[in-house]
Coordinates of C-alpha atoms and ligand atoms in Angstrom, one line a residue:
X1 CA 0.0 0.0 0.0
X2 CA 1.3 3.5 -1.2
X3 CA -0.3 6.9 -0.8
X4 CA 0.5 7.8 -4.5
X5 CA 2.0 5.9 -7.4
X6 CA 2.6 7.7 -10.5
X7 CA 2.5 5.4 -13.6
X8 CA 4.5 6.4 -16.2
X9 CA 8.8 7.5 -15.2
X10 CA 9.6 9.8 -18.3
X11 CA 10.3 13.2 -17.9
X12 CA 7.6 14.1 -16.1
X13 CA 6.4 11.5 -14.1
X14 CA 10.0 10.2 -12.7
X15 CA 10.5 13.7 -11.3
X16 CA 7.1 14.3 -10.1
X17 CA 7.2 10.9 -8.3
X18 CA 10.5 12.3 -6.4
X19 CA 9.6 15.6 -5.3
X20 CA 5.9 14.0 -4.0
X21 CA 8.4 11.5 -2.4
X22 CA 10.7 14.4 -0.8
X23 CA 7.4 15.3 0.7
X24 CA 7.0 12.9 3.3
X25 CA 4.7 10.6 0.9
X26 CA 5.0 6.7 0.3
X27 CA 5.6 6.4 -3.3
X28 CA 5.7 4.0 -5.8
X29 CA 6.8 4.5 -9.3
X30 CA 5.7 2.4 -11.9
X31 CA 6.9 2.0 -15.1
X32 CA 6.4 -1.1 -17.7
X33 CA 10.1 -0.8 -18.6
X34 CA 11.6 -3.6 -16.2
X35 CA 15.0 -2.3 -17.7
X36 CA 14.3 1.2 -16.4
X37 CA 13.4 0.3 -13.3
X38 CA 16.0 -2.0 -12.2
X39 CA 18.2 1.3 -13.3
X40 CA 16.4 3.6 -11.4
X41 CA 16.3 1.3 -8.3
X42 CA 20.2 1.1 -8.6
X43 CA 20.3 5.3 -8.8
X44 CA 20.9 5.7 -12.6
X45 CA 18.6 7.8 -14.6
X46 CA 17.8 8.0 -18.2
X47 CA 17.3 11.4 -18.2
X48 CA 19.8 14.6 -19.1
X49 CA 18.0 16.6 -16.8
X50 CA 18.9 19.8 -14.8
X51 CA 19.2 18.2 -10.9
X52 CA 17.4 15.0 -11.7
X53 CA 20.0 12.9 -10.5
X54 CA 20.0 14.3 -6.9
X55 CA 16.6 14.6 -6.6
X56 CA 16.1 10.8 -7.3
X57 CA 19.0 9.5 -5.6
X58 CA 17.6 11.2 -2.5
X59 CA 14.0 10.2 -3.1
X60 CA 15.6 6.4 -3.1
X61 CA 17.8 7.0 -0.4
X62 CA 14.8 8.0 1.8
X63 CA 13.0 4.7 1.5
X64 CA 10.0 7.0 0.5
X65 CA 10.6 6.2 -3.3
X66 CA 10.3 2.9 -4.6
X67 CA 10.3 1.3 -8.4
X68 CA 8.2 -1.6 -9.9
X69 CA 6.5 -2.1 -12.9
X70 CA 3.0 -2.6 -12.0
X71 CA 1.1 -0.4 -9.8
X72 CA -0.2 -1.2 -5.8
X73 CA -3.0 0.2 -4.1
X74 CA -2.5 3.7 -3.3
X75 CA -4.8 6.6 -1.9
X76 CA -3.6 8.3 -5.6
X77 CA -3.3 7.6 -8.9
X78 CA -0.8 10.0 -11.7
X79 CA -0.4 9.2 -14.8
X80 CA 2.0 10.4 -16.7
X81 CA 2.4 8.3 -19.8
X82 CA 3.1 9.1 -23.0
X83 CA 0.6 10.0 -25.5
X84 CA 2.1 10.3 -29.1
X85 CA 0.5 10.5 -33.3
X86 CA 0.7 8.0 -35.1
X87 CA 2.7 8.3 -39.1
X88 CA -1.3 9.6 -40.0
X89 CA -1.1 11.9 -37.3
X90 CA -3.8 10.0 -35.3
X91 CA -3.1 10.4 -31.2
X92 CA -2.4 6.7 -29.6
X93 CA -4.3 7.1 -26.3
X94 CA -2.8 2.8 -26.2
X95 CA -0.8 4.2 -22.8
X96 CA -3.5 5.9 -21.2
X97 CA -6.5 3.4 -21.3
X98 CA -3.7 0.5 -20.3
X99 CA -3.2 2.8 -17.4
X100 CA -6.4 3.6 -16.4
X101 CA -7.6 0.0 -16.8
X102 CA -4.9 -1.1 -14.1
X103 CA -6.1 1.9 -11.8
X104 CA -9.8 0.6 -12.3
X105 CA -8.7 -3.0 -10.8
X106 CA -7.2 -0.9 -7.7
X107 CA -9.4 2.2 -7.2
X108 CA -11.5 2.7 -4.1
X109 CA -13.7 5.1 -2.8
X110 CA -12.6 8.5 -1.9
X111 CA -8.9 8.2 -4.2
X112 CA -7.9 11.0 -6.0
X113 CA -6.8 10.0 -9.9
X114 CA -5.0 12.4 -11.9
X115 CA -4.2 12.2 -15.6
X116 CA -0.7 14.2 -16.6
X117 CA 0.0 13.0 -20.4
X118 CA -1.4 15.6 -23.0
X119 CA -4.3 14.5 -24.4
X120 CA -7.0 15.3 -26.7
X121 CA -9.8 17.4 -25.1
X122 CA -12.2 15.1 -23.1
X123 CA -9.9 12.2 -22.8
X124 CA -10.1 12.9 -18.8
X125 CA -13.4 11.8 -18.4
X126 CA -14.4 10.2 -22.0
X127 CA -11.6 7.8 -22.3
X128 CA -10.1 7.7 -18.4
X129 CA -13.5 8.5 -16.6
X130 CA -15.6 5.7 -18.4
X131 CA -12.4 3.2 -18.1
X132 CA -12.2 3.9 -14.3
X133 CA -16.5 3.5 -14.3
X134 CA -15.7 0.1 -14.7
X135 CA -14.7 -0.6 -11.0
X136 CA -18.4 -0.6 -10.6
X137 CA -17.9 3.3 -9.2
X138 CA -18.4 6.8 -10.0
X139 CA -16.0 9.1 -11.2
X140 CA -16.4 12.5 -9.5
X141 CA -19.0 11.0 -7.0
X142 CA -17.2 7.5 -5.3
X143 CA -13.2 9.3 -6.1
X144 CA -11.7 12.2 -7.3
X145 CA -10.9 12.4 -10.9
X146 CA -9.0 15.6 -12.7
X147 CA -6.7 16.9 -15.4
X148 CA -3.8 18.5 -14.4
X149 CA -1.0 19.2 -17.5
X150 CA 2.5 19.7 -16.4
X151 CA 4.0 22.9 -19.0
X152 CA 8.0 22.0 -18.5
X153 CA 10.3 23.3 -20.5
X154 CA 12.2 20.2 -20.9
X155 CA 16.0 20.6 -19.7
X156 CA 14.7 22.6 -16.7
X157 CA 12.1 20.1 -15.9
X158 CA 12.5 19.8 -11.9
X159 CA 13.0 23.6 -11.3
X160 CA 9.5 24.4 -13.5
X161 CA 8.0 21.2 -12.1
X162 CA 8.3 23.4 -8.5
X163 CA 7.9 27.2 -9.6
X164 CA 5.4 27.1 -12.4
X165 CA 1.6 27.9 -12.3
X166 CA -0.5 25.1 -12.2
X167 CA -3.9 24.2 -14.0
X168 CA -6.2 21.6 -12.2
X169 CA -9.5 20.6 -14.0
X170 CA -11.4 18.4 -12.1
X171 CA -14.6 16.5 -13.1
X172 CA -16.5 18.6 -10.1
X173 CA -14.9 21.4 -8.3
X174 CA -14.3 19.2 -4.8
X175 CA -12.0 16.6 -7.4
X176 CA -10.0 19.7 -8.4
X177 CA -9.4 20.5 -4.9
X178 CA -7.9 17.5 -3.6
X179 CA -5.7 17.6 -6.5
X180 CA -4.9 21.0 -5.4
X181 CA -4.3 19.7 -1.7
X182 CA -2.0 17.5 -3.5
X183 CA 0.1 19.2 -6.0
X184 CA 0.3 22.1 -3.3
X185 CA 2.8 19.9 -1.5
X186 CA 5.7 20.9 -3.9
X187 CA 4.1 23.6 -6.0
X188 CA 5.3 27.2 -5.3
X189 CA 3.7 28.5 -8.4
X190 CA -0.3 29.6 -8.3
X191 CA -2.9 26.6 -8.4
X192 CA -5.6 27.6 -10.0
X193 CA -8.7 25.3 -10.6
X194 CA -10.7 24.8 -13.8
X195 CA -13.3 21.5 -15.2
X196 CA -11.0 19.0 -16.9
X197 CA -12.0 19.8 -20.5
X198 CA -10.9 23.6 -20.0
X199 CA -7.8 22.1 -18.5
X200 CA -7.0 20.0 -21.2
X201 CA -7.6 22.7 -24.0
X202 CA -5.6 25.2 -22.3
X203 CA -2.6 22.1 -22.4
X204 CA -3.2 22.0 -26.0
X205 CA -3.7 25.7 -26.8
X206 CA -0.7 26.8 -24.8
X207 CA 1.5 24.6 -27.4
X208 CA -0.5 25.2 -30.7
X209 CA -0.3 28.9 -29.8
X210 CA 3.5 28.3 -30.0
X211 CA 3.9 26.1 -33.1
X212 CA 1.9 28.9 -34.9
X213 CA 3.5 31.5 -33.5
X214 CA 6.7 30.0 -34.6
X215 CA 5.0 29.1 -38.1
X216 CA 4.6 32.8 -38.5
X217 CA 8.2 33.8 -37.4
X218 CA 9.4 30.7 -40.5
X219 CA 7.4 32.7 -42.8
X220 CA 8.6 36.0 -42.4
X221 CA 12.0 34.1 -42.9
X222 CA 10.9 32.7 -46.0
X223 CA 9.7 36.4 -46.9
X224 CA 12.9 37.9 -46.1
X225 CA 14.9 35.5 -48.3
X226 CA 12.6 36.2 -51.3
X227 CA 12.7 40.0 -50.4
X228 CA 16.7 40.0 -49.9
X229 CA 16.1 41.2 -46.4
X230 CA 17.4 40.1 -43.1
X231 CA 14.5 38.3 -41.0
X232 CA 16.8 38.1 -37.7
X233 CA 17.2 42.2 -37.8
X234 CA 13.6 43.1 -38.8
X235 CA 12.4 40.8 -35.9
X236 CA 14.8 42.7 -33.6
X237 CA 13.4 46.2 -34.8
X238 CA 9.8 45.1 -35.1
X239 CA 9.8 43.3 -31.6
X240 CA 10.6 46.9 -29.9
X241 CA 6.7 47.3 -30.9
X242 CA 5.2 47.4 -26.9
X243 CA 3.1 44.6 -27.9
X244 CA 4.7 42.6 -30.5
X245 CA 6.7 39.5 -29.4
X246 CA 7.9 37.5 -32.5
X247 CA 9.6 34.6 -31.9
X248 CA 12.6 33.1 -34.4
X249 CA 12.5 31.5 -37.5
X250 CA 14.5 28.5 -37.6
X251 CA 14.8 24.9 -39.3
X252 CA 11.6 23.4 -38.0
X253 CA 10.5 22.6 -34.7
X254 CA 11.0 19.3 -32.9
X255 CA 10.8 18.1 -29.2
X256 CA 8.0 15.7 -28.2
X257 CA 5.6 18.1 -27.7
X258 CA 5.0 21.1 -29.9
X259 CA 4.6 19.5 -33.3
X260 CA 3.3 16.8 -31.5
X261 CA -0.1 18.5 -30.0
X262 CA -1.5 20.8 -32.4
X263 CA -2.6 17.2 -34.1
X264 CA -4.7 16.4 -30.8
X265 CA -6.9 19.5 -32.0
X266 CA -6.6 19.1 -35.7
X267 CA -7.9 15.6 -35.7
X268 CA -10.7 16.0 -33.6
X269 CA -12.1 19.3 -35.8
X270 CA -10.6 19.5 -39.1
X271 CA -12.6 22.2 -40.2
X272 CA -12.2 24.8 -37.6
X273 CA -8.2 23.9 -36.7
X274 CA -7.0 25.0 -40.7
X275 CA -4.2 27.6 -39.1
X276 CA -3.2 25.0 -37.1
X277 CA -2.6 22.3 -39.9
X278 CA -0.8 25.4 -42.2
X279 CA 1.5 25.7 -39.6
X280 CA 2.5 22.4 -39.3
X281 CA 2.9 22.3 -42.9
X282 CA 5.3 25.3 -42.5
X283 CA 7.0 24.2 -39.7
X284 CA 7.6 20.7 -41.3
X285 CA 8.3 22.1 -44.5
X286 CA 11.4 24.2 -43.2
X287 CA 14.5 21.2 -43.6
X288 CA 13.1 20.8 -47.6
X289 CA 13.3 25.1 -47.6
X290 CA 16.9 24.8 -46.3
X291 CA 18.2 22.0 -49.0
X292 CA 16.5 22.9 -51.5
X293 CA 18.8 26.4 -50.7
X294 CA 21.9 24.6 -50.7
X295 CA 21.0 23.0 -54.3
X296 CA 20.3 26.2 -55.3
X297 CA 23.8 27.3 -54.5
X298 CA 25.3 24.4 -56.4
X299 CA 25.1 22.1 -53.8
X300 CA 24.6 18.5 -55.8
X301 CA 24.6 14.3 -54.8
X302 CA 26.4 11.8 -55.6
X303 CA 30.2 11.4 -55.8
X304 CA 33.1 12.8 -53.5
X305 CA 31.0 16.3 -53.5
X306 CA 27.8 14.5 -52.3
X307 CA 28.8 14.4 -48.6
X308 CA 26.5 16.2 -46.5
X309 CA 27.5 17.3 -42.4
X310 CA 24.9 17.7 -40.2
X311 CA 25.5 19.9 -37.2
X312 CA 23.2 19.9 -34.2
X313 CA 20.9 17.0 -33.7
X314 CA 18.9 18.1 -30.9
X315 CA 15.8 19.6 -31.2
X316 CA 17.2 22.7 -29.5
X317 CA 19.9 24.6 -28.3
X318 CA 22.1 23.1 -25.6
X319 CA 19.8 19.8 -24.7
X320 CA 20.5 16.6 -25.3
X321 CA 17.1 15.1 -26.5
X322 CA 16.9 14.3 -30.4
X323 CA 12.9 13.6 -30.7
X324 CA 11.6 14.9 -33.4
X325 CA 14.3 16.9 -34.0
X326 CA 14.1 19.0 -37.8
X327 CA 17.9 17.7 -38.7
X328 CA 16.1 14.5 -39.1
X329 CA 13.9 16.0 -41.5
X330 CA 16.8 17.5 -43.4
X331 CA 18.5 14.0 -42.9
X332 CA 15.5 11.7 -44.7
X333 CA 15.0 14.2 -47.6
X334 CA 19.1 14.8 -48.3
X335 CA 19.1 10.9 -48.0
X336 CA 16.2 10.6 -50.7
X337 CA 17.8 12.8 -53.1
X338 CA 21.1 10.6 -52.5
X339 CA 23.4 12.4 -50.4
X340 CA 25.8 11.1 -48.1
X341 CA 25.2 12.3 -44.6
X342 CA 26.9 12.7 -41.6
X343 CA 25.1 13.8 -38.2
X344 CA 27.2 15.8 -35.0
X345 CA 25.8 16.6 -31.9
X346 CA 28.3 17.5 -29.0
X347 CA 25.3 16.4 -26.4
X348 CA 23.0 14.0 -28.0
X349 CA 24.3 10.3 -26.8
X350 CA 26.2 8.3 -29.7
X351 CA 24.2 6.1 -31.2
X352 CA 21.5 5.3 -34.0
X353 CA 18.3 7.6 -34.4
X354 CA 15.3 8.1 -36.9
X355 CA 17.7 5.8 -39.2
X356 CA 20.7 7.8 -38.8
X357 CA 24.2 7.6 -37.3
X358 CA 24.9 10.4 -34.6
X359 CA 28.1 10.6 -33.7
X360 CA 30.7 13.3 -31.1
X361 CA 33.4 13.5 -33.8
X362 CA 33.0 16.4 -35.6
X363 CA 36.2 16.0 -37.3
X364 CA 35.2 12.9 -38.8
X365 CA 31.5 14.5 -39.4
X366 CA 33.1 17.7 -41.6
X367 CA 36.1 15.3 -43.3
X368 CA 35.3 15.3 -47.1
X369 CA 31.8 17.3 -46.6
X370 CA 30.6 19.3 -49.4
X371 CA 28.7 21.0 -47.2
X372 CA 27.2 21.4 -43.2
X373 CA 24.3 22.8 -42.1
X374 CA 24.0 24.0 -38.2
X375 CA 20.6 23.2 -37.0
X376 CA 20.9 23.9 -33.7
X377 CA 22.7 27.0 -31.9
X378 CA 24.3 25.0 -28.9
X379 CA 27.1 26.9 -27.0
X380 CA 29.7 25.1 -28.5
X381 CA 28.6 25.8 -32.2
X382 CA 28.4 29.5 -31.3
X383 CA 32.3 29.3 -31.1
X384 CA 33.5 27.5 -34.4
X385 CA 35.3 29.6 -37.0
X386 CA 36.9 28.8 -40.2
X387 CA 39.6 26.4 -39.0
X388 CA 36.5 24.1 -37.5
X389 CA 35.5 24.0 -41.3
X390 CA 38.4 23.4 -43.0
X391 CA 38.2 19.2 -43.8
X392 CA 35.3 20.0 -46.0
X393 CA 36.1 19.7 -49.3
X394 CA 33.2 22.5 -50.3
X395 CA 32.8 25.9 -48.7
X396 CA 28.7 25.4 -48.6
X397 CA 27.5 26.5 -44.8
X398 CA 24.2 26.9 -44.0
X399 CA 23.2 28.2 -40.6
X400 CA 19.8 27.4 -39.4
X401 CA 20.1 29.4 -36.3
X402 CA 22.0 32.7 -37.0
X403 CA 24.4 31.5 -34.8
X404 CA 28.2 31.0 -36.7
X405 CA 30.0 34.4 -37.1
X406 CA 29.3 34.7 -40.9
X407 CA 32.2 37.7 -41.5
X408 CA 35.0 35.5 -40.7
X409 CA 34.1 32.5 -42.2
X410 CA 33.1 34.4 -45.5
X411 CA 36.4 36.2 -44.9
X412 CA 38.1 32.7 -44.8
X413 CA 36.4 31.6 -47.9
X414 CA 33.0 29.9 -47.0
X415 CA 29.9 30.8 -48.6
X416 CA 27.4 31.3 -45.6
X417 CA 23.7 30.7 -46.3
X418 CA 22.0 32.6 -43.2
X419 CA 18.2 30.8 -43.4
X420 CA 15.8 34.5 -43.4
X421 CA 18.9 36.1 -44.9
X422 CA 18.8 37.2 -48.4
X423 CA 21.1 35.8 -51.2
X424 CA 23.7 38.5 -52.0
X425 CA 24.5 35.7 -54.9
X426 CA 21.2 36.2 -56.5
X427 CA 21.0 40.5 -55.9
X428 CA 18.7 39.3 -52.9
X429 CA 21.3 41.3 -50.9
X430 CA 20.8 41.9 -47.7
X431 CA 21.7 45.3 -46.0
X432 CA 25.8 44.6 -44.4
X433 CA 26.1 41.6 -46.8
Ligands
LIG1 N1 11.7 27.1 -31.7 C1 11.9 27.9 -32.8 N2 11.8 29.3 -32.6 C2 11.4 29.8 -31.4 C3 11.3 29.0 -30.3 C4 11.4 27.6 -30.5 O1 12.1 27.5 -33.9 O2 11.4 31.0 -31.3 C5 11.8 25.6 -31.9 C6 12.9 25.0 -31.0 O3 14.1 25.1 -31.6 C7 12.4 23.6 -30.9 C8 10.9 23.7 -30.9 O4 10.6 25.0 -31.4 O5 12.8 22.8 -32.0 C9 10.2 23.6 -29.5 O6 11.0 24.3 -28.5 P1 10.4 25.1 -27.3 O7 11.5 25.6 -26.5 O8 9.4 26.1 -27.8 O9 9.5 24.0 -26.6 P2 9.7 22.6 -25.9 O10 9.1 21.5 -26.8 O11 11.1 22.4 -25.4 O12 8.7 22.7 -24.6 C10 7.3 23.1 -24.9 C11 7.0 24.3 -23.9 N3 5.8 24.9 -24.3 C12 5.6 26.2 -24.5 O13 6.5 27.0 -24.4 C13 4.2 26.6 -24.9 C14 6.9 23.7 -22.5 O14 6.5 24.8 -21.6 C15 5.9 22.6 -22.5 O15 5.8 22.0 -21.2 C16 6.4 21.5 -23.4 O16 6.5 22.0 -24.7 C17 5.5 20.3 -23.2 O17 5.9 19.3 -22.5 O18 4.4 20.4 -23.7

């Protein structure tokens, strides 16, 4: 008997699970990884995460944290699982009803469940709530049931886990507050309290509202290049506007959850979710934008030239977390038009992803290149100059991220393709070019 297991140990749940554990509560994580859990249960984590370590070694140390990988009767019920599309863009809830059916063996009268995993809106008490009916009680009458999203900016998961706001919907007001009872244990950030479906759109909207807004900051790049301006400047100038806040353009946007979501909205209404969908056909369509540059400039497979680098694999700056990440994107379609590719990341563990080889050597990655592309404006990017470059056997750089200091490298020889910058090659010049 626990007081809360939290189902699911990814990057939300595993840390969750500790800092409900550093509370004083009896926890038990589950996870149906056995691999993970024997790892956890001898201190190792999966995770590159800000502080995680610590945080779990002293949730196990305490005796108030243990692993398995099926769940025990508890007063509470989190799930955190993941919920991802399908290659037709169709959400797999498989994680969540698997969940909720081994709560419904478990529940009793008066627990509190919670559902975590973003999920399209009424999942909470359509899919969970009918699931959990079948332990021949009430949701929202015999227990608590509610929604509550976690809105972590992975990489600083544990810190935002603790100071950010939190949204509770529950199925009846008294559900959302003995969740708020609950998360208010570790939570310095506001609680507020909402009904689950208004919990679970403002999940989804919060991360739509970003992929567009991102979508929109892709196509002023795409207008700059055709315009022979410089996108990166005019979003400097034009975000001194008091109430303008554009984000950046850049080669696509990956991570588990951003181009992930919006597809939870666009599948349940087609017809009202058509900006969302054109973003996500910009966004996607950003890696294709960048090649399809680089050919322009000459760029060509096959042969010794037809060696393509890639630099960055993660989705973003300075993380080491490859889901989704756009360089994959611009790693399938160089591949289909037959280049040779070779993929760097100074964070992202070695090893095989989305089909591709990522390796630490950038040496090796840049010998006999024709051309690299930066994806990703990590730290150590930030600081390579012309020397970095010079096993290439082409000049070709494209830089996703505005990040590479373009006078010395054109200086040195290099012809520098700044994605939102306008060709100077073509009379697309842009101003200081
Ligand atoms: N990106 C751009 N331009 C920008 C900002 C981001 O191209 O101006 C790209 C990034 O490079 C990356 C992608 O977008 O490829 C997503 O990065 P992100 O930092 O916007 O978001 P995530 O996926 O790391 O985390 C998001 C966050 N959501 C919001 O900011 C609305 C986080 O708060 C959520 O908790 C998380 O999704 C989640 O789990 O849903």
């Amino acid at each position: 008997m626990a007081d809360v297991c939290v189902i699911g140990l990814g990057y939300v749940g595993l840390p969750t699970a500790c800092l409900l554990a550093n509370t004083g509560l009896d926890v038990l994580g589950v996870d149906s990884d056995a691999t993970r859990v024997e790892a956890l249960a001898a201190g190792e984590t999966h995770l590159g995460e800000a502080g995680l370590d610590v945080l779990v070694s002293a949730a196990f140390k305490s005796g108030n944290l243990r692993a398995a990988v099926n769940p025990e009767p508890s007063d509470v019920y989190i799930i955190c699982v993941p919920t991802p599309v399908t290659p037709e863009k169709s959400v797999d809830l498989s994680s969540v009803e698997d969940a909720a059916r081994s709560v419904a063996e478990l529940v009793k009268p008066r627990d509190l469940v919670v559902l975590e995993s973003t999920s399209p809106v009424g999942t909470t008490r359509n899919r969970v709530g009918r699931i959990l009916s079948g332990s021949g009680m009430e949701p929202g009458r015999d227990f608590a049931l509610c929604y509550c999203p976690e809105r972590v900016l992975p990489g600083n998961t544990v810190a935002e886990l603790v100071s950010n706001d939190r949204v509770i919907g529950g199925l009846t007001p008294k559900c959302a507050e003995r969740a708020a009872e609950l998360y208010g244990r570790f939570c310095t950030g506001r609680i507020v309290l909402s009904d689950d479906i208004t919990a679970e759109m403002c999940k989804l909207f919060e991360n739509a509202s970003r992929d567009v807004n991102i979508a929109l900051a892709n196509t002023f790049s795409r207008l700059a290049e055709a315009a022979g301006g410089d996108v990166w400047r005019a979003i400097e100038l034009a975000n001194l506007h008091p109430r303008v806040k554009i984000l950046s353009p850049g080669p696509g946007v990956g991570g588990h959850c951003i181009p992930v979501d919006p597809w939870f909205l666009i599948e349940a209404h087609p017809e009202a979710a058509g900006l969302l969908r054109e973003a996500r056909a910009v966004n996607e369509g950003q890696p294709v934008l960048m090649l399809d540059r680089m050919m322009a400039e000459g760029l060509a497979p096959g042969g010794a030239g037809g060696k393509l680098a890639v630099l960055g694999v993660a989705y973003k700056a300075n993380i080491d977390d490859p889901r989704e990440s756009p360089a994959f994107g611009l790693a399938r379609e160089a591949a289909a038009r037959g280049f040779d590719l070779a993929l760097h990341d100074p964070l992202v563990r070695p090893g095989h992803y989305d089909g591709f080889d990522v390796g630490r050597d950038l040496g090796g990655c840049l010998a006999g290149a024709a051309a690299a592309a930066v994806m990703v404006d990590h730290e150590s990017y930030r600081a390579l100059g012309p020397d970095d470059f010079r096993a290439m056997s082409g000049t070709l750089i494209s830089d996703a991220r505005n990040c590479l200091d373009h006078g010395a490298l054109r200086a040195a020889g290099f012809a520098v393709l700044v994605l939102g910058v306008g060709l100077p090659e073509t009379g697309n010049r842009a101003p200081g070019q």
